[in-house]
mmCIF file of C-alpha atoms in Angstrom:
data_model
loop_
_atom_site.group_PDB
_atom_site.id
_atom_site.type_symbol
_atom_site.label_atom_id
_atom_site.label_comp_id
_atom_site.label_asym_id
_atom_site.label_seq_id
_atom_site.Cartn_x
_atom_site.Cartn_y
_atom_site.Cartn_z
ATOM 1 C CA MET A 1 -19.010 9.163 29.597
ATOM 2 C CA ASP A 2 -17.465 5.822 29.554
ATOM 3 C CA GLN A 3 -15.725 4.666 26.410
ATOM 4 C CA GLU A 4 -18.495 3.223 24.192
ATOM 5 C CA LEU A 5 -16.200 0.311 22.818
ATOM 6 C CA ALA A 6 -14.082 -0.496 25.636
ATOM 7 C CA ALA A 7 -12.630 -4.009 25.270
ATOM 8 C CA LYS A 8 -14.192 -4.393 21.794
ATOM 9 C CA VAL A 9 -12.342 -5.462 18.634
ATOM 10 C CA ALA A 10 -13.385 -3.988 15.333
ATOM 11 C CA ILE A 11 -12.576 -4.166 11.699
ATOM 12 C CA VAL A 12 -13.009 -1.338 9.270
ATOM 13 C CA THR A 13 -12.627 -2.093 5.540
ATOM 14 C CA GLY A 14 -11.674 0.866 3.547
ATOM 15 C CA GLY A 15 -10.181 2.253 6.720
ATOM 16 C CA SER A 16 -7.190 4.158 5.598
ATOM 17 C CA GLY A 17 -9.029 7.182 4.188
ATOM 18 C CA GLY A 18 -12.406 9.144 4.127
ATOM 19 C CA ILE A 19 -15.212 7.676 6.132
ATOM 20 C CA GLY A 20 -13.420 4.572 7.028
ATOM 21 C CA ARG A 21 -10.595 6.511 8.561
ATOM 22 C CA ALA A 22 -13.014 8.588 10.596
ATOM 23 C CA MET A 23 -14.514 5.254 11.795
ATOM 24 C CA VAL A 24 -11.163 3.978 12.776
ATOM 25 C CA GLU A 25 -9.988 7.054 14.773
ATOM 26 C CA LEU A 26 -13.359 7.305 16.651
ATOM 27 C CA PHE A 27 -13.328 3.651 17.518
ATOM 28 C CA VAL A 28 -9.819 3.837 19.032
ATOM 29 C CA GLU A 29 -10.797 6.964 20.947
ATOM 30 C CA GLN A 30 -13.830 5.048 22.246
ATOM 31 C CA GLY A 31 -11.587 2.140 23.486
ATOM 32 C CA ALA A 32 -11.711 -0.349 20.689
ATOM 33 C CA GLN A 33 -8.817 -2.412 19.151
ATOM 34 C CA VAL A 34 -9.131 -1.872 15.486
ATOM 35 C CA VAL A 35 -7.969 -3.656 12.340
ATOM 36 C CA ILE A 36 -7.647 -1.316 9.357
ATOM 37 C CA ALA A 37 -8.282 -3.175 6.146
ATOM 38 C CA ASP A 38 -7.399 -1.405 2.856
ATOM 39 C CA VAL A 39 -5.593 -1.918 -0.427
ATOM 40 C CA ASP A 40 -3.761 1.371 0.124
ATOM 41 C CA VAL A 41 -0.777 -0.051 2.065
ATOM 42 C CA GLY A 42 1.068 3.230 2.655
ATOM 43 C CA ARG A 43 -1.781 5.230 4.113
ATOM 44 C CA GLY A 44 -3.044 2.147 6.188
ATOM 45 C CA GLU A 45 0.370 1.474 7.787
ATOM 46 C CA GLU A 46 0.879 5.183 8.500
ATOM 47 C CA LEU A 47 -2.665 5.454 10.285
ATOM 48 C CA ALA A 48 -1.888 2.295 12.331
ATOM 49 C CA ALA A 49 1.467 3.662 13.468
ATOM 50 C CA ASP A 50 -0.149 6.983 14.377
ATOM 51 C CA LEU A 51 -2.819 5.464 16.386
ATOM 52 C CA GLY A 52 -0.335 3.060 18.336
ATOM 53 C CA PRO A 53 -0.806 -0.440 19.717
ATOM 54 C CA ALA A 54 -4.683 -0.223 19.537
ATOM 55 C CA ALA A 55 -4.589 -0.334 15.824
ATOM 56 C CA ALA A 56 -3.106 -2.754 13.115
ATOM 57 C CA PHE A 57 -3.167 -2.705 9.425
ATOM 58 C CA ARG A 58 -4.041 -5.696 7.178
ATOM 59 C CA ARG A 59 -3.863 -5.263 3.327
ATOM 60 C CA THR A 60 -7.209 -6.668 2.123
ATOM 61 C CA ASP A 61 -8.890 -6.761 -1.279
ATOM 62 C CA VAL A 62 -12.585 -7.256 -0.240
ATOM 63 C CA ALA A 63 -13.428 -8.551 -3.604
ATOM 64 C CA ASP A 64 -11.532 -11.647 -2.657
ATOM 65 C CA ALA A 65 -13.300 -13.976 -0.275
ATOM 66 C CA ASP A 66 -10.147 -15.589 0.897
ATOM 67 C CA ASP A 67 -8.635 -12.189 1.720
ATOM 68 C CA VAL A 68 -11.732 -11.297 3.766
ATOM 69 C CA GLN A 69 -11.471 -14.596 5.729
ATOM 70 C CA ALA A 70 -7.792 -13.984 6.321
ATOM 71 C CA LEU A 71 -8.633 -10.594 7.546
ATOM 72 C CA VAL A 72 -11.024 -11.870 10.107
ATOM 73 C CA ASP A 73 -8.510 -14.524 11.238
ATOM 74 C CA PHE A 74 -5.963 -11.757 11.590
ATOM 75 C CA ALA A 75 -8.099 -9.715 13.889
ATOM 76 C CA VAL A 76 -8.866 -12.618 16.054
ATOM 77 C CA ASP A 77 -5.311 -13.702 16.228
ATOM 78 C CA ARG A 78 -4.041 -10.143 16.918
ATOM 79 C CA PHE A 79 -6.621 -8.854 19.336
ATOM 80 C CA GLY A 80 -8.369 -11.948 20.654
ATOM 81 C CA GLY A 81 -11.840 -11.644 19.122
ATOM 82 C CA LEU A 82 -14.147 -9.683 16.808
ATOM 83 C CA HIS A 83 -17.084 -7.643 18.045
ATOM 84 C CA VAL A 84 -17.718 -5.036 15.283
ATOM 85 C CA MET A 85 -17.454 -5.474 11.578
ATOM 86 C CA CYS A 86 -17.791 -2.341 9.389
ATOM 87 C CA ASN A 87 -18.007 -3.386 5.615
ATOM 88 C CA ASN A 88 -17.168 0.160 4.410
ATOM 89 C CA ALA A 89 -14.778 -0.327 1.366
ATOM 90 C CA GLY A 90 -16.267 0.996 -1.807
ATOM 91 C CA VAL A 91 -15.582 2.364 -5.305
ATOM 92 C CA SER A 92 -17.499 4.760 -7.393
ATOM 93 C CA SER A 93 -18.601 4.005 -11.159
ATOM 94 C CA SER A 94 -19.050 5.757 -14.359
ATOM 95 C CA PHE A 95 -21.306 8.823 -14.364
ATOM 96 C CA ARG A 96 -22.108 8.246 -18.023
ATOM 97 C CA ARG A 97 -25.894 7.888 -18.668
ATOM 98 C CA LEU A 98 -27.074 4.290 -19.494
ATOM 99 C CA LEU A 99 -27.153 4.522 -23.355
ATOM 100 C CA GLU A 100 -23.613 6.047 -23.390
ATOM 101 C CA ASN A 101 -22.404 3.575 -20.632
ATOM 102 C CA ASP A 102 -20.619 0.383 -21.757
ATOM 103 C CA LEU A 103 -20.933 -1.059 -18.180
ATOM 104 C CA ARG A 104 -17.291 -1.947 -18.373
ATOM 105 C CA ASP A 105 -16.956 -1.146 -14.654
ATOM 106 C CA LEU A 106 -19.816 -3.423 -13.557
ATOM 107 C CA GLN A 107 -18.029 -6.467 -12.331
ATOM 108 C CA ARG A 108 -15.360 -4.477 -10.418
ATOM 109 C CA VAL A 109 -17.881 -2.212 -8.741
ATOM 110 C CA MET A 110 -20.204 -5.100 -7.817
ATOM 111 C CA ALA A 111 -17.212 -7.159 -6.621
ATOM 112 C CA VAL A 112 -16.059 -4.429 -4.190
ATOM 113 C CA ASN A 113 -19.293 -2.722 -3.151
ATOM 114 C CA LEU A 114 -21.557 -5.690 -2.969
ATOM 115 C CA PHE A 115 -19.634 -9.055 -2.798
ATOM 116 C CA GLY A 116 -17.091 -7.513 -0.348
ATOM 117 C CA VAL A 117 -19.949 -6.704 2.039
ATOM 118 C CA MET A 118 -21.307 -10.269 1.596
ATOM 119 C CA TYR A 119 -17.936 -11.804 2.156
ATOM 120 C CA GLY A 120 -17.461 -9.597 5.261
ATOM 121 C CA CYS A 121 -20.658 -10.391 6.765
ATOM 122 C CA ARG A 122 -20.207 -14.149 6.321
ATOM 123 C CA SER A 123 -16.702 -14.340 7.593
ATOM 124 C CA ALA A 124 -17.452 -11.897 10.629
ATOM 125 C CA GLY A 125 -20.722 -13.864 11.348
ATOM 126 C CA LEU A 126 -18.911 -17.250 11.352
ATOM 127 C CA HIS A 127 -16.840 -15.978 14.198
ATOM 128 C CA MET A 128 -19.472 -13.919 16.071
ATOM 129 C CA ALA A 129 -21.993 -16.753 15.932
ATOM 130 C CA GLY A 130 -19.856 -18.834 18.159
ATOM 131 C CA HIS A 131 -18.683 -16.050 20.448
ATOM 132 C CA GLY A 132 -21.719 -14.257 21.715
ATOM 133 C CA GLY A 133 -22.768 -12.193 18.709
ATOM 134 C CA GLY A 134 -21.689 -8.790 17.550
ATOM 135 C CA ALA A 135 -22.574 -5.797 15.285
ATOM 136 C CA ILE A 136 -22.056 -5.547 11.591
ATOM 137 C CA ILE A 137 -22.447 -2.176 9.848
ATOM 138 C CA ASN A 138 -22.587 -1.855 6.156
ATOM 139 C CA THR A 139 -22.063 1.316 4.222
ATOM 140 C CA THR A 140 -24.716 1.873 1.527
ATOM 141 C CA SER A 141 -25.502 5.277 0.220
ATOM 142 C CA MET A 142 -28.435 7.881 -0.097
ATOM 143 C CA GLY A 143 -27.920 7.140 -3.864
ATOM 144 C CA ALA A 144 -29.510 3.640 -3.166
ATOM 145 C CA LEU A 145 -32.592 5.189 -1.708
ATOM 146 C CA THR A 146 -33.230 8.024 -4.232
ATOM 147 C CA GLY A 147 -33.919 8.072 -8.011
ATOM 148 C CA GLY A 148 -31.365 9.219 -10.430
ATOM 149 C CA SER A 149 -29.668 8.338 -13.643
ATOM 150 C CA PHE A 150 -26.078 8.233 -12.523
ATOM 151 C CA PRO A 151 -23.783 6.715 -11.459
ATOM 152 C CA ILE A 152 -26.124 3.889 -12.274
ATOM 153 C CA VAL A 153 -23.802 1.007 -11.507
ATOM 154 C CA TYR A 154 -22.816 2.419 -8.172
ATOM 155 C CA ARG A 155 -26.428 3.144 -7.201
ATOM 156 C CA THR A 156 -27.391 -0.422 -8.126
ATOM 157 C CA SER A 157 -24.504 -1.942 -5.968
ATOM 158 C CA LYS A 158 -25.587 0.122 -3.075
ATOM 159 C CA ALA A 159 -29.146 -0.781 -3.306
ATOM 160 C CA ALA A 160 -28.241 -4.344 -3.371
ATOM 161 C CA ILE A 161 -26.360 -3.920 -0.165
ATOM 162 C CA ILE A 162 -29.572 -2.795 1.545
ATOM 163 C CA GLN A 163 -31.571 -5.932 0.417
ATOM 164 C CA PHE A 164 -28.707 -8.185 1.515
ATOM 165 C CA SER A 165 -28.288 -6.624 4.819
ATOM 166 C CA ARG A 166 -31.972 -6.747 5.805
ATOM 167 C CA SER A 167 -31.832 -10.396 4.733
ATOM 168 C CA ALA A 168 -28.669 -10.996 6.798
ATOM 169 C CA ALA A 169 -30.248 -9.154 9.789
ATOM 170 C CA SER A 170 -33.067 -11.742 9.844
ATOM 171 C CA ASP A 171 -30.803 -14.688 9.105
ATOM 172 C CA LEU A 172 -28.188 -13.817 11.870
ATOM 173 C CA ALA A 173 -30.422 -12.440 14.633
ATOM 174 C CA GLU A 174 -30.667 -15.803 16.343
ATOM 175 C CA TYR A 175 -26.938 -15.575 17.038
ATOM 176 C CA GLY A 176 -27.097 -12.279 18.671
ATOM 177 C CA ILE A 177 -25.627 -10.531 15.534
ATOM 178 C CA ARG A 178 -27.080 -7.233 14.663
ATOM 179 C CA VAL A 179 -26.775 -6.192 11.044
ATOM 180 C CA ASN A 180 -27.493 -2.638 9.981
ATOM 181 C CA CYS A 181 -26.624 -0.024 7.206
ATOM 182 C CA ILE A 182 -25.609 3.600 7.058
ATOM 183 C CA ALA A 183 -26.509 5.682 4.135
ATOM 184 C CA PRO A 184 -24.154 8.634 3.757
ATOM 185 C CA GLY A 185 -25.211 11.518 1.516
ATOM 186 C CA HIS A 186 -23.129 14.204 0.063
ATOM 187 C CA ILE A 187 -20.010 13.593 2.116
ATOM 188 C CA SER A 188 -16.654 14.599 0.802
ATOM 189 C CA THR A 189 -14.424 11.597 0.365
ATOM 190 C CA GLY A 190 -11.882 10.217 -2.023
ATOM 191 C CA ILE A 191 -14.536 8.755 -4.417
ATOM 192 C CA THR A 192 -16.876 11.924 -4.363
ATOM 193 C CA ASN A 193 -16.336 13.052 -7.814
ATOM 194 C CA TYR A 194 -19.022 15.806 -8.296
ATOM 195 C CA ASP A 195 -19.460 19.512 -7.018
ATOM 196 C CA LEU A 196 -21.179 19.223 -3.531
ATOM 197 C CA GLY A 197 -22.050 22.842 -3.287
ATOM 198 C CA PRO A 198 -24.870 22.942 -5.813
ATOM 199 C CA THR A 199 -26.041 19.573 -4.791
ATOM 200 C CA ILE A 200 -26.434 20.579 -1.172
ATOM 201 C CA ARG A 201 -27.957 23.959 -2.013
ATOM 202 C CA TYR A 202 -30.807 22.521 -4.343
ATOM 203 C CA SER A 203 -31.493 19.091 -2.906
ATOM 204 C CA GLN A 204 -30.470 19.067 0.891
ATOM 205 C CA PRO A 205 -32.814 20.906 3.283
ATOM 206 C CA LEU A 206 -30.160 21.165 6.052
ATOM 207 C CA GLN A 207 -27.706 23.579 4.447
ATOM 208 C CA ARG A 208 -24.685 22.097 6.197
ATOM 209 C CA GLN A 209 -21.783 20.222 4.667
ATOM 210 C CA GLY A 210 -21.569 16.814 6.460
ATOM 211 C CA SER A 211 -18.262 15.247 7.215
ATOM 212 C CA SER A 212 -16.786 11.795 7.591
ATOM 213 C CA ALA A 213 -16.877 12.398 11.297
ATOM 214 C CA ASP A 214 -20.703 12.763 11.144
ATOM 215 C CA VAL A 215 -21.043 9.322 9.610
ATOM 216 C CA ALA A 216 -18.498 7.733 12.115
ATOM 217 C CA ASN A 217 -20.648 9.084 15.002
ATOM 218 C CA ALA A 218 -23.758 7.246 13.425
ATOM 219 C CA VAL A 219 -21.700 4.025 13.034
ATOM 220 C CA LEU A 220 -20.389 4.263 16.586
ATOM 221 C CA PHE A 221 -24.035 4.412 17.851
ATOM 222 C CA LEU A 222 -24.935 1.303 15.658
ATOM 223 C CA ALA A 223 -21.882 -0.535 16.967
ATOM 224 C CA SER A 224 -22.518 0.225 20.636
ATOM 225 C CA ASP A 225 -24.772 -1.339 23.178
ATOM 226 C CA ARG A 226 -26.941 1.668 22.843
ATOM 227 C CA ALA A 227 -28.292 0.094 19.722
ATOM 228 C CA ALA A 228 -28.794 -3.264 21.315
ATOM 229 C CA GLN A 229 -32.481 -3.388 20.085
ATOM 230 C CA ILE A 230 -31.877 -2.165 16.516
ATOM 231 C CA ALA A 231 -31.236 -4.535 13.537
ATOM 232 C CA GLY A 232 -32.141 -4.427 9.817
ATOM 233 C CA VAL A 233 -32.302 -0.675 9.642
ATOM 234 C CA VAL A 234 -30.909 1.911 7.015
ATOM 235 C CA LEU A 235 -29.846 5.017 8.760
ATOM 236 C CA PRO A 236 -29.298 8.066 6.491
ATOM 237 C CA VAL A 237 -26.614 10.494 7.381
ATOM 238 C CA ASP A 238 -27.583 13.335 4.927
#
């Protein structure tokens, strides 16, 4: 099979570890040039060095709109364009129930999880709109699609991503920009702070532990030309 992303340029936020790292590695394998965006400089630079000239690292705080715009400018300057934007960076929130939760982490969680996605879509969209379109994939969560009392701030931020992404998909379609979401469930990552075993056993019909690579494969599909007629969807990977 030909490389799915040959001659494409991609950005992956939160790209130094977990699901983001799996995206970066798969994208490079599939022919893309990739900018790894993260606040973890050590791991980001190490990953870029391991992957060679097809990858570059840019320290980025997605909660800062200027940082995100500088990230897009960096990708265009470094690799000559931008075709795929993966707004993947995220943080978890307190697992305390609402009446015991002081909501102290609300602003930071919303700034990273939701505003970071919004900034990424706008900055990438500004470039893509004048250069033939592109694909934007935003990472939400199965926690946004199912009920549950905690982590309440995290669930709220991820649910807001879905509404924003559907709106952006409609708004940007005229420019040939496809916006979609992936919704991973029960994937072991750096922000997974609960016991996956019982959760999978009692709530997941498919008794298999999913991996970051499973999510990356779904993202690859949405980023590729095979998903040319797909926009505004939420794809569960659970």
